[in-house]
CSV table of C-alpha atoms and ligand atoms in Angstrom, one decimal:
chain,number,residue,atom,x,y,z
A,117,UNK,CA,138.2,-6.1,26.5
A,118,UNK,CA,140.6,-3.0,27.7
A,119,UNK,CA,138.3,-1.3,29.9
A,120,UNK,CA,137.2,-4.1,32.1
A,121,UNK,CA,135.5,-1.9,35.0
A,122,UNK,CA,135.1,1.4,36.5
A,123,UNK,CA,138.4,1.0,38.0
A,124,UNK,CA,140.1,0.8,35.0
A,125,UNK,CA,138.0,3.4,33.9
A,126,UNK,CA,139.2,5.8,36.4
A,127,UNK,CA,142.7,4.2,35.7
A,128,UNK,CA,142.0,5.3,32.1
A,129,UNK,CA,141.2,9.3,33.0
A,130,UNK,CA,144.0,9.5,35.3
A,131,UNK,CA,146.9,8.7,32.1
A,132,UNK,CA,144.9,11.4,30.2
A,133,UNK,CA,145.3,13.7,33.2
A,134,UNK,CA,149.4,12.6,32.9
A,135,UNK,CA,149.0,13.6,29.2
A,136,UNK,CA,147.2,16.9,30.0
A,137,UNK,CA,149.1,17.6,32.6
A,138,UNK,CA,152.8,17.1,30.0
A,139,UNK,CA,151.2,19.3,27.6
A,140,UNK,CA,150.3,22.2,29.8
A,141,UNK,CA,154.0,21.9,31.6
A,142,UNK,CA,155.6,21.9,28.2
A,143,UNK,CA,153.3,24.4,26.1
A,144,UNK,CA,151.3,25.8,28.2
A,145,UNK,CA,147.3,26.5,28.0
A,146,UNK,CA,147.7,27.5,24.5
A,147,UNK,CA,148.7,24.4,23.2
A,148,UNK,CA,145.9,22.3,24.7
A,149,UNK,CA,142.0,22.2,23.0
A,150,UNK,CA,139.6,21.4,25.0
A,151,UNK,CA,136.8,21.0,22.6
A,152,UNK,CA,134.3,18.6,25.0
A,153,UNK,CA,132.2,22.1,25.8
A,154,UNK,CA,132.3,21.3,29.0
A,155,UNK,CA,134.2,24.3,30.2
A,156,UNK,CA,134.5,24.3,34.3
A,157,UNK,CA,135.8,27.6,34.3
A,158,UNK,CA,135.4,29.7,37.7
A,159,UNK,CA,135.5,33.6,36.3
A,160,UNK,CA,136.1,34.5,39.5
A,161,UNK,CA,137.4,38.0,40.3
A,162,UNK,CA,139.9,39.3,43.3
A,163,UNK,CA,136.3,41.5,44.8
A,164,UNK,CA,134.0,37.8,44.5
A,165,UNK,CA,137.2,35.6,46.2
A,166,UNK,CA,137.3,38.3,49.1
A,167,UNK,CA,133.7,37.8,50.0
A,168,UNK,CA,133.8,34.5,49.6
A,169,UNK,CA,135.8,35.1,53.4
A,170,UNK,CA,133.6,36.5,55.0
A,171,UNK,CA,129.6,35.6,55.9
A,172,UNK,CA,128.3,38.4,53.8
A,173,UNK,CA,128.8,36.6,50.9
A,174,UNK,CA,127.0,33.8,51.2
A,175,UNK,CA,124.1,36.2,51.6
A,176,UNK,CA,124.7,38.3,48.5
A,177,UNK,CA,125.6,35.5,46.3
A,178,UNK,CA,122.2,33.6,47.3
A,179,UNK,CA,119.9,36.8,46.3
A,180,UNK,CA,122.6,37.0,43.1
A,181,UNK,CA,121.8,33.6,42.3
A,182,UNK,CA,117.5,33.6,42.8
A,183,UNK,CA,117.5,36.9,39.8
A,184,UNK,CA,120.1,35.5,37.8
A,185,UNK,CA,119.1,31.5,37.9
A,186,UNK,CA,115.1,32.9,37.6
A,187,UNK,CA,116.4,35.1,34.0
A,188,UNK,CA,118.0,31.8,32.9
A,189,UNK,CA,115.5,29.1,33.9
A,190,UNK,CA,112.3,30.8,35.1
A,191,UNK,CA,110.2,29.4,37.6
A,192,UNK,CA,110.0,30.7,41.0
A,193,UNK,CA,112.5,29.5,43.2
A,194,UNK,CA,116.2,28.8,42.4
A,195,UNK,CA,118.5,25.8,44.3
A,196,UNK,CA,122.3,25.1,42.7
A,197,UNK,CA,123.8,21.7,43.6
A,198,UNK,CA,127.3,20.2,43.1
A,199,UNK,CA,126.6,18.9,40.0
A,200,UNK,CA,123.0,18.2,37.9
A,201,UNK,CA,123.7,14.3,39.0
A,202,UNK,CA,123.4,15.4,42.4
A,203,UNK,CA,120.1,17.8,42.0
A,204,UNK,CA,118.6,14.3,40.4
A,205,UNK,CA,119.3,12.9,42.9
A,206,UNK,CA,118.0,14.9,45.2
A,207,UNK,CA,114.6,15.5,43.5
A,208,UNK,CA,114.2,11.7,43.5
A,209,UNK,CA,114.9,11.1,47.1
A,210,UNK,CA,112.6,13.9,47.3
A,211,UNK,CA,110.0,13.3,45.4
A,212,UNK,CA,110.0,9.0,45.2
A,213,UNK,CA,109.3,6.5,47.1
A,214,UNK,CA,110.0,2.7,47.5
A,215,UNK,CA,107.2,0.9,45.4
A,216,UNK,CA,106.7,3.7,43.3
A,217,UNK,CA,107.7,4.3,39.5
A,218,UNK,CA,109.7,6.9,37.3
A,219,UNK,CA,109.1,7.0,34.2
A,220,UNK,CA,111.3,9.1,32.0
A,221,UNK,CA,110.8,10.0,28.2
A,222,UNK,CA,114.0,11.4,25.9
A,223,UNK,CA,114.3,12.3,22.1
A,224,UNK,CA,116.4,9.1,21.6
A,225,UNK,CA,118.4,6.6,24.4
A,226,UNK,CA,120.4,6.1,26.1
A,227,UNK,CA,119.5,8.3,29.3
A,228,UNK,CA,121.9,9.8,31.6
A,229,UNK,CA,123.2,7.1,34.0
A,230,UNK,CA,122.3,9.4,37.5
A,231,UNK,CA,118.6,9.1,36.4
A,232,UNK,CA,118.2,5.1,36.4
A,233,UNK,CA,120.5,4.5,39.4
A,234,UNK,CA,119.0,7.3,41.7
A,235,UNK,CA,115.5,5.3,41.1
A,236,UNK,CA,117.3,2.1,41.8
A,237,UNK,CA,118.5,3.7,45.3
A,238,UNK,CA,115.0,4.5,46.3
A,239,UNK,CA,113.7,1.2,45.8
A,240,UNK,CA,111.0,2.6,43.0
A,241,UNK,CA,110.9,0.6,39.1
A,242,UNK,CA,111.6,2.7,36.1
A,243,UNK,CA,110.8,2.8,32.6
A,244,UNK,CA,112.1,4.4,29.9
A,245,UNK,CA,110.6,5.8,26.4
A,246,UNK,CA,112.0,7.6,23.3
A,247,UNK,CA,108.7,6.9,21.3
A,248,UNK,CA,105.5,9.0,22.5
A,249,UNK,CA,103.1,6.1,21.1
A,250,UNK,CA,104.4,3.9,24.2
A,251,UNK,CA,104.5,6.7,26.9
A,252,UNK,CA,102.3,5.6,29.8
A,253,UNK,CA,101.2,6.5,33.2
A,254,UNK,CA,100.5,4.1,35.8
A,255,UNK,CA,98.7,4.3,39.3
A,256,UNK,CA,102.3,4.2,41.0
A,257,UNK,CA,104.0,6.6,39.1
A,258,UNK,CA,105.2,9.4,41.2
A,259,UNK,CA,107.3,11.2,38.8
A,260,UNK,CA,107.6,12.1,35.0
A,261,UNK,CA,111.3,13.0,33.7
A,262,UNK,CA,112.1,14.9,30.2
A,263,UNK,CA,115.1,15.0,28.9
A,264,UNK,CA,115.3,18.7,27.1
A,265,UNK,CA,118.8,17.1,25.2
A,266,UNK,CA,120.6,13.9,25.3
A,267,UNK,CA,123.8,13.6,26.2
A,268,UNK,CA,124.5,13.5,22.4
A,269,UNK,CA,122.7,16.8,22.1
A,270,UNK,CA,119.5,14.4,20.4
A,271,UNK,CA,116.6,17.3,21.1
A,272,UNK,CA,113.1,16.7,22.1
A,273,UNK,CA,110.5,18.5,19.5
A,274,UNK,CA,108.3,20.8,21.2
A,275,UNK,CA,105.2,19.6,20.4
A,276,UNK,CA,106.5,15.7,22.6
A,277,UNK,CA,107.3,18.2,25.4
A,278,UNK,CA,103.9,19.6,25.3
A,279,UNK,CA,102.4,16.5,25.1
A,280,UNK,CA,104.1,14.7,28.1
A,281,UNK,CA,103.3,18.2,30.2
A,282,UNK,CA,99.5,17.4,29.2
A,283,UNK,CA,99.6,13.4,29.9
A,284,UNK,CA,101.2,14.1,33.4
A,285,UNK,CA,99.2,17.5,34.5
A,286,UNK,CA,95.8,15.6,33.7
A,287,UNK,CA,97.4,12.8,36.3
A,288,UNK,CA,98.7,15.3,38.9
A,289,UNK,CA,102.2,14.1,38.3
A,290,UNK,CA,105.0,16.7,38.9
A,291,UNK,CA,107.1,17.2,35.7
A,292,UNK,CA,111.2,17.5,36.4
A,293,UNK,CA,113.0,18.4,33.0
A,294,UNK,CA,116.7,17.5,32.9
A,295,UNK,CA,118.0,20.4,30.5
A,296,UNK,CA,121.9,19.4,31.2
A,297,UNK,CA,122.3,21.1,27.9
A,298,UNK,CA,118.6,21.7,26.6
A,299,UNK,CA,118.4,24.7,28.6
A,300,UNK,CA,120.9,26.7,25.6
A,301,UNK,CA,120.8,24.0,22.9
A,302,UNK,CA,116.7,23.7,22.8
A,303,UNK,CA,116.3,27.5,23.7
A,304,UNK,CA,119.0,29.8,21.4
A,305,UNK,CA,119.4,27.8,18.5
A,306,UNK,CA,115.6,26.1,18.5
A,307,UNK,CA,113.7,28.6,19.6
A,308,UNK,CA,111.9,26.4,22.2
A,309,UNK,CA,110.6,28.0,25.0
A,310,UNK,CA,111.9,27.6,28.5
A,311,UNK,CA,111.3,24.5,30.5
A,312,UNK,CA,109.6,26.5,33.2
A,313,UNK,CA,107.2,28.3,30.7
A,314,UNK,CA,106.2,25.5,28.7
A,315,UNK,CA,104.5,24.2,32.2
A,316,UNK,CA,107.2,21.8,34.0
A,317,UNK,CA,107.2,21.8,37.5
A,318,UNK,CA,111.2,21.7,37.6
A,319,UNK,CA,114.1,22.3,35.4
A,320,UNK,CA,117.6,21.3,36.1
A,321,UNK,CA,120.9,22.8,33.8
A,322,UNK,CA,124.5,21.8,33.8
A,323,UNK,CA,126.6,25.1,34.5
A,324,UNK,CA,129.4,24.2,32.5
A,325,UNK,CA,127.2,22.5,29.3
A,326,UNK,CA,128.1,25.7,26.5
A,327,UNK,CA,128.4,27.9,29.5
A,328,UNK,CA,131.3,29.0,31.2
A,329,UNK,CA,130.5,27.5,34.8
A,330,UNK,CA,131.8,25.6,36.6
A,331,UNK,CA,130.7,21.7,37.0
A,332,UNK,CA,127.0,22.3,38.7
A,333,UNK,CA,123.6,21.7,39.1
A,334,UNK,CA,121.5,25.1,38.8
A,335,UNK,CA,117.2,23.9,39.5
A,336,UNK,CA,114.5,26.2,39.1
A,337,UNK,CA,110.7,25.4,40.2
A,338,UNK,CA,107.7,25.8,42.4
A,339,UNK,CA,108.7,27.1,45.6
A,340,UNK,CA,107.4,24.5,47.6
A,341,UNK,CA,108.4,21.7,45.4
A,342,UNK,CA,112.0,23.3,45.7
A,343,UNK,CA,111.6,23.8,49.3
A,344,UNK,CA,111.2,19.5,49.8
A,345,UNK,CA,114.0,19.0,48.0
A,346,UNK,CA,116.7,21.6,49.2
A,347,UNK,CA,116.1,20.0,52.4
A,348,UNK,CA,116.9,16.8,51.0
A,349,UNK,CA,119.7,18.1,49.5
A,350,UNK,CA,121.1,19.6,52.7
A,351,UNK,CA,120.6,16.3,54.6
A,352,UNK,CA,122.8,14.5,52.0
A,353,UNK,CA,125.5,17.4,51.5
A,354,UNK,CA,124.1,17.7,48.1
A,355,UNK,CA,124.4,21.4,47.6
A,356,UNK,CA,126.5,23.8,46.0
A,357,UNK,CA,129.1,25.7,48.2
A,358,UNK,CA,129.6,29.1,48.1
A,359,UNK,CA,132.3,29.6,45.4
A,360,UNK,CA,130.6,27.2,43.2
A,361,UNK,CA,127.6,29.7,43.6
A,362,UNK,CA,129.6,32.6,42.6
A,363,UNK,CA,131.2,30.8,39.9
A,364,UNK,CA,127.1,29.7,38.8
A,365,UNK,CA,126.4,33.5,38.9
A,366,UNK,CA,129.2,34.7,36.8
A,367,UNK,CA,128.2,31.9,34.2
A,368,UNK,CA,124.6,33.2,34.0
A,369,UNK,CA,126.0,36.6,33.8
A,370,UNK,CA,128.8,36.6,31.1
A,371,UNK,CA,126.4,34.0,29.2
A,372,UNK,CA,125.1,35.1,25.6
A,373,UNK,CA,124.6,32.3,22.8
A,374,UNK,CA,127.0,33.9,20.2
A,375,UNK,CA,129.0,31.5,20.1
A,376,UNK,CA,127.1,28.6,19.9
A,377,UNK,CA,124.6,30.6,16.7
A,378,UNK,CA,128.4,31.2,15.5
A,379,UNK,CA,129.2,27.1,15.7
A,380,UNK,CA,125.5,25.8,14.2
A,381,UNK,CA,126.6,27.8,11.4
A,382,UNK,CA,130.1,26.6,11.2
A,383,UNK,CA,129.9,22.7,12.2
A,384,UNK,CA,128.7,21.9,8.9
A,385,UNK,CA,131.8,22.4,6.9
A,386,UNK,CA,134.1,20.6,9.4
A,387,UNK,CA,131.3,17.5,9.1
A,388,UNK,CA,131.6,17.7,4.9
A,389,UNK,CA,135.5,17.9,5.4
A,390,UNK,CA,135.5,14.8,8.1
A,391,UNK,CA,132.5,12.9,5.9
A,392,UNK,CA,135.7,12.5,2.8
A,393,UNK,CA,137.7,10.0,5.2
A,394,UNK,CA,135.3,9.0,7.8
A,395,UNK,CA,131.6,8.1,6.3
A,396,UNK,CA,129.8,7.9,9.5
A,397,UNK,CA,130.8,11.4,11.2
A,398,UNK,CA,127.1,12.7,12.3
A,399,UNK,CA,126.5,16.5,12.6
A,400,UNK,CA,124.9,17.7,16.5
A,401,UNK,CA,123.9,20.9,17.2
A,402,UNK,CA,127.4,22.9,17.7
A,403,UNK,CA,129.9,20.7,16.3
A,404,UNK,CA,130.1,17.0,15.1
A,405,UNK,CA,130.4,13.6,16.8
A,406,UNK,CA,131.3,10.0,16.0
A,407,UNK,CA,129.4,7.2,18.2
A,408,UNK,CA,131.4,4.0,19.7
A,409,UNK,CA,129.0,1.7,17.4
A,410,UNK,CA,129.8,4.5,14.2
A,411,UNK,CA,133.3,4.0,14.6
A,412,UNK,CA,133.3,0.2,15.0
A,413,UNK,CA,131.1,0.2,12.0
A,414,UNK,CA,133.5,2.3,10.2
A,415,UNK,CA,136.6,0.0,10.8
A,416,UNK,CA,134.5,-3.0,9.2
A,417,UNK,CA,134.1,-0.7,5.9
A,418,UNK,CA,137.4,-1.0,5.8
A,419,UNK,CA,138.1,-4.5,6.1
A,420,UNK,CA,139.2,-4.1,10.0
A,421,UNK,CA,137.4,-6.6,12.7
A,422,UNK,CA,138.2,-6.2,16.3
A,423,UNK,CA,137.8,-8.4,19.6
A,424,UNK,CA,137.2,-4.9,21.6
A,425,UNK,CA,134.1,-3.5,22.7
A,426,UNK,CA,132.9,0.1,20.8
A,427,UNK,CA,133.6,1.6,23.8
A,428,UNK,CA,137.1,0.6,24.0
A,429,UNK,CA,137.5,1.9,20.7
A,430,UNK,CA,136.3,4.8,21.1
A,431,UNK,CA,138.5,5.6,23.9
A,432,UNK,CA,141.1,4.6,22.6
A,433,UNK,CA,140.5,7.0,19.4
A,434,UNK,CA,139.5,9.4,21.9
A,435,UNK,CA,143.3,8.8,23.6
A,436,UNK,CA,145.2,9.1,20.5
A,437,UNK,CA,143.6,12.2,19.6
A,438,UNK,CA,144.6,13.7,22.9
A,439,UNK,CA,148.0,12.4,22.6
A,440,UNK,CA,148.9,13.5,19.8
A,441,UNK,CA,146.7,16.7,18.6
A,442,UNK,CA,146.1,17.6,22.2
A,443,UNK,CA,142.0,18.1,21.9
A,444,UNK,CA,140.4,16.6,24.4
A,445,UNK,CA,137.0,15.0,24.3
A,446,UNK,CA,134.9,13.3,26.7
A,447,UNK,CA,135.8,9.3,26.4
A,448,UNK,CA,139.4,10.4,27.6
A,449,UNK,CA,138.2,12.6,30.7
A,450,UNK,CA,134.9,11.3,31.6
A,451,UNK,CA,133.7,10.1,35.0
A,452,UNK,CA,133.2,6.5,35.1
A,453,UNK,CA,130.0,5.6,32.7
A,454,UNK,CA,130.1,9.2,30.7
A,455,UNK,CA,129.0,8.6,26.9
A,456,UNK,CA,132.0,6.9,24.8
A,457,UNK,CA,130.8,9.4,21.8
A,458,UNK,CA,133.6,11.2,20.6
A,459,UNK,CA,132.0,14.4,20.3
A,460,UNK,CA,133.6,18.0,19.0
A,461,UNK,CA,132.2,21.3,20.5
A,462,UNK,CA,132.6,24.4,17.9
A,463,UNK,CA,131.0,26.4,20.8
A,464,UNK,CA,133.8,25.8,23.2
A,465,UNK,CA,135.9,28.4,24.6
A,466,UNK,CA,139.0,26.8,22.4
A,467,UNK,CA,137.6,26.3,19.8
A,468,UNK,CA,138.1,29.5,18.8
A,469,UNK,CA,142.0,29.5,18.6
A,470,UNK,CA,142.0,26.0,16.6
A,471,UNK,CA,141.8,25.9,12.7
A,472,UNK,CA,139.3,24.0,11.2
A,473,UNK,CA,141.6,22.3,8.9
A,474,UNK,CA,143.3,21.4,12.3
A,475,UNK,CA,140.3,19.3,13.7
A,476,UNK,CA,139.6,17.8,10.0
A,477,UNK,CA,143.3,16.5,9.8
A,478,UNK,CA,143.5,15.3,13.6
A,479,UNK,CA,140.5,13.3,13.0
A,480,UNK,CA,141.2,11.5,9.2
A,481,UNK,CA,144.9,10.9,10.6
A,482,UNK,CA,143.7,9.1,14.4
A,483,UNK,CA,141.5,7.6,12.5
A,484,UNK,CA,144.3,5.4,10.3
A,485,UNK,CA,146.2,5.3,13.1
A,486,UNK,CA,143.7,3.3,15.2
A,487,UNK,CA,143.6,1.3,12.0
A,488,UNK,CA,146.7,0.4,12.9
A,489,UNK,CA,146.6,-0.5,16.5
A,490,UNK,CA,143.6,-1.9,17.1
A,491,UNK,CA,144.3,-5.8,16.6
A,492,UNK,CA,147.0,-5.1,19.2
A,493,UNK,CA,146.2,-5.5,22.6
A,494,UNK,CA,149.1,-4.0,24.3
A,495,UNK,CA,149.5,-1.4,22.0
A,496,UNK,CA,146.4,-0.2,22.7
A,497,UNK,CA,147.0,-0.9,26.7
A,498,UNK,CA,149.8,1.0,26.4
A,499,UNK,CA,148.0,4.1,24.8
A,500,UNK,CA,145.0,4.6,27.2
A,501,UNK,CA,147.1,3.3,30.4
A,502,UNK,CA,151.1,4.2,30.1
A,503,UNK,CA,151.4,7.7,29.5
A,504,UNK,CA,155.1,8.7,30.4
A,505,UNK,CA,156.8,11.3,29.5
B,853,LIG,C1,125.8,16.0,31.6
B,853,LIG,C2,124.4,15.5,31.9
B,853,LIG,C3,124.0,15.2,33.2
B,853,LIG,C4,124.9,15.2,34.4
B,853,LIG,O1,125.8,16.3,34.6
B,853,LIG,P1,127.0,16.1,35.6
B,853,LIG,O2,127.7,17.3,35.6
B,853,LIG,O3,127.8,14.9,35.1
B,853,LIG,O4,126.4,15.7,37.0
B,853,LIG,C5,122.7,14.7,33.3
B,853,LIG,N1,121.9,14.6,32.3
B,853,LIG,C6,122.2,14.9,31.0
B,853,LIG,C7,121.2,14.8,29.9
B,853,LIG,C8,123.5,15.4,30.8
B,853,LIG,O5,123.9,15.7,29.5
């Protein structure tokens, strides 16, 4: 194993940050791709930072947010949070009790980690489904979780969603969606109605998921269901601050899905171009992605065992390609337990100054690289640990 725990997870981000850091010193922002479409951005102007001195602001931005969030989500009342693991967990201290159960159906596993360990904290059981033949309500369940879109941007079909809104409503069970990135993916380039309108009782989106926000939580619901759990959230310091709200509300505002229609035509050539050296290169909505498991499975095809886990792998692919083609994707940056997929985002904000042909080539040429390294321990050590410069 190389990654042995969350420390040296954390140990793991922090050499990427060295590498980031080298490249921005040395090129500048031009020279870096972040193509994780996770953007963090805070398109804040000198007018929005003044107010943010002063109390009127807070008052401003709140009435901002409630229009803008309600255009974007529906519902009728809007709460943002520091990030969409904290609204979960929020609506589950909320909403759950010890003894009770969540049960929590998605287009295909694995779930989000905030969802299983915010049950766990409560004390209430959970079970999982990705197949609507086994979904099941029991006396004790308190609360029914979609997921809009996986983590790997797997989406739920509309007539599931539907379904699991009928199951729970004949039960009196509330319905929370978490729409990280459903909210655009299932909405502009599916045509799926909003979680809101297709009868959930709560919908939570990831500000910075093909959006330019920053890293938060923006819920929309019934007002009193949204009232129980803002108060939760203030008792646990769960909720956004005021220049993440204005950062939320700039999002919303400068938000249209151009450029992610613009990606789910493009992604496809980059996928045929990547498919010539790398078999198992799967297509997602806005770009393309190779899975931990793919990528071990693809290093057998060539004749290439290895005592690491997938996930080691992957980050260590995911390490190279940062390294030396300076696009970053999630296994290099990720918080402790984020998805090892190696996943390319044609909607992202840089993705717009990077050639395809770039992307295609960085990916064929880490990928015989890792061929070479991978049967050496400290080789790799040395890649997702020892960054100097
Ligand atoms: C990203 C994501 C989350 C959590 O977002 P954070 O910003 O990490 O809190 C939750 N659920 C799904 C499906 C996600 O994709």
């Amino acid at each position: 194993m190389l990654i042995k725990s969350p420390v040296d997870e954390v140990k793991k981000r922090e050499n990427s940050f060295r590498i980031i850091s080298s490249i921005l010193k040395q090129n500048g922002r031009n020279a870096l791709y972040d193509l994780t479409g996770l953007a963090g951005g805070f398109k804040l102007s000198q007018e929005d930072l003044d107010l943010l001195e002063t109390y009127a602001g807070p008052a401003i931005f709140e009435s901002e947010l409630q229009n803008l969030g309600k255009e974007h989500l529906g519902g009728e009342k809007i709460l943002a949070f520091n990030r969409t693991t904290s609204g979960i967990l929020a609506t589950i201290l909320a909403l759950v009790s010890s003894g009770d159960e969540v049960i929590h159906y998605l287009p295909k596993f694995p779930s989000h980690p905030s969802i299983p360990r915010s049950t766990a904290l409560v004390g209430a059981s959970y079970r999982e489904f990705d197949n609507l033949d086994e979904f099941e309500i029991k006396d004790n369940t308190s609360l029914v979780i979609i997921t809009g879109s996986t983590m790997d941007h797997d989406i739920i079909k509309e007539d599931e969603f539907l379904k699991i809104i009928e199951i729970s409503g004949s039960k009196n069970i509330p319905v929370f969606v978490d729409d990280a990135s459903g909210a655009r993916l299932r909405t502009v380039l599916y045509n799926q109605p909003k979680a809101m309108d297709m009868g959930a009782d709560l919908v939570i989106t990831s500000t910075d998921k093909l959006m330019d926000g920053p890293r938060a939580g923006l819920m929309a619901g019934k007002g009193e269901i949204v009232d129980l759990i803002k108060s939760k959230a203030h008792q646990f310091g769960l909720e956004a601050q005021s220049a993440t709200i204005v950062g939320i509300i700039k999002a919303i505002e400068s938000f249209n899905g151009e450029r992610m229609i613009d990606a789910f035509r493009k992604k496809h050539l980059v996928y045929e171009a990547i498919k010539k050296g790398i078999s198992s290169i799967k297509e997602t909505p806005t770009g393309v992605m190779l899975s931990a498991d793919d990528l071990i499975n693809e290093l057998k095809q060539k004749g290439v065992e290895t005592e690491f886990s997938p996930a080691d792998v992957a980050c260590v692919f995911s390490a190279l390609l940062l390294r030396n083609y300076h696009i970053v994707t999630i296994p290099a940056v990720g918080m402790p337990g984020a998805s090892p997929t190696i996943r390319i985002d044609l909607a992202a904000e840089d993705a717009e100054r990077v050639d395809k042909e770039y992307i295609v080539k960085a990916f064929i040429e880490t990928f015989s690289h890792l061929n070479e390294i991978v049967n050496y321990k400290e080789a790799c050590e040395l890649v997702l640990y020892e960054y100097d410069d």
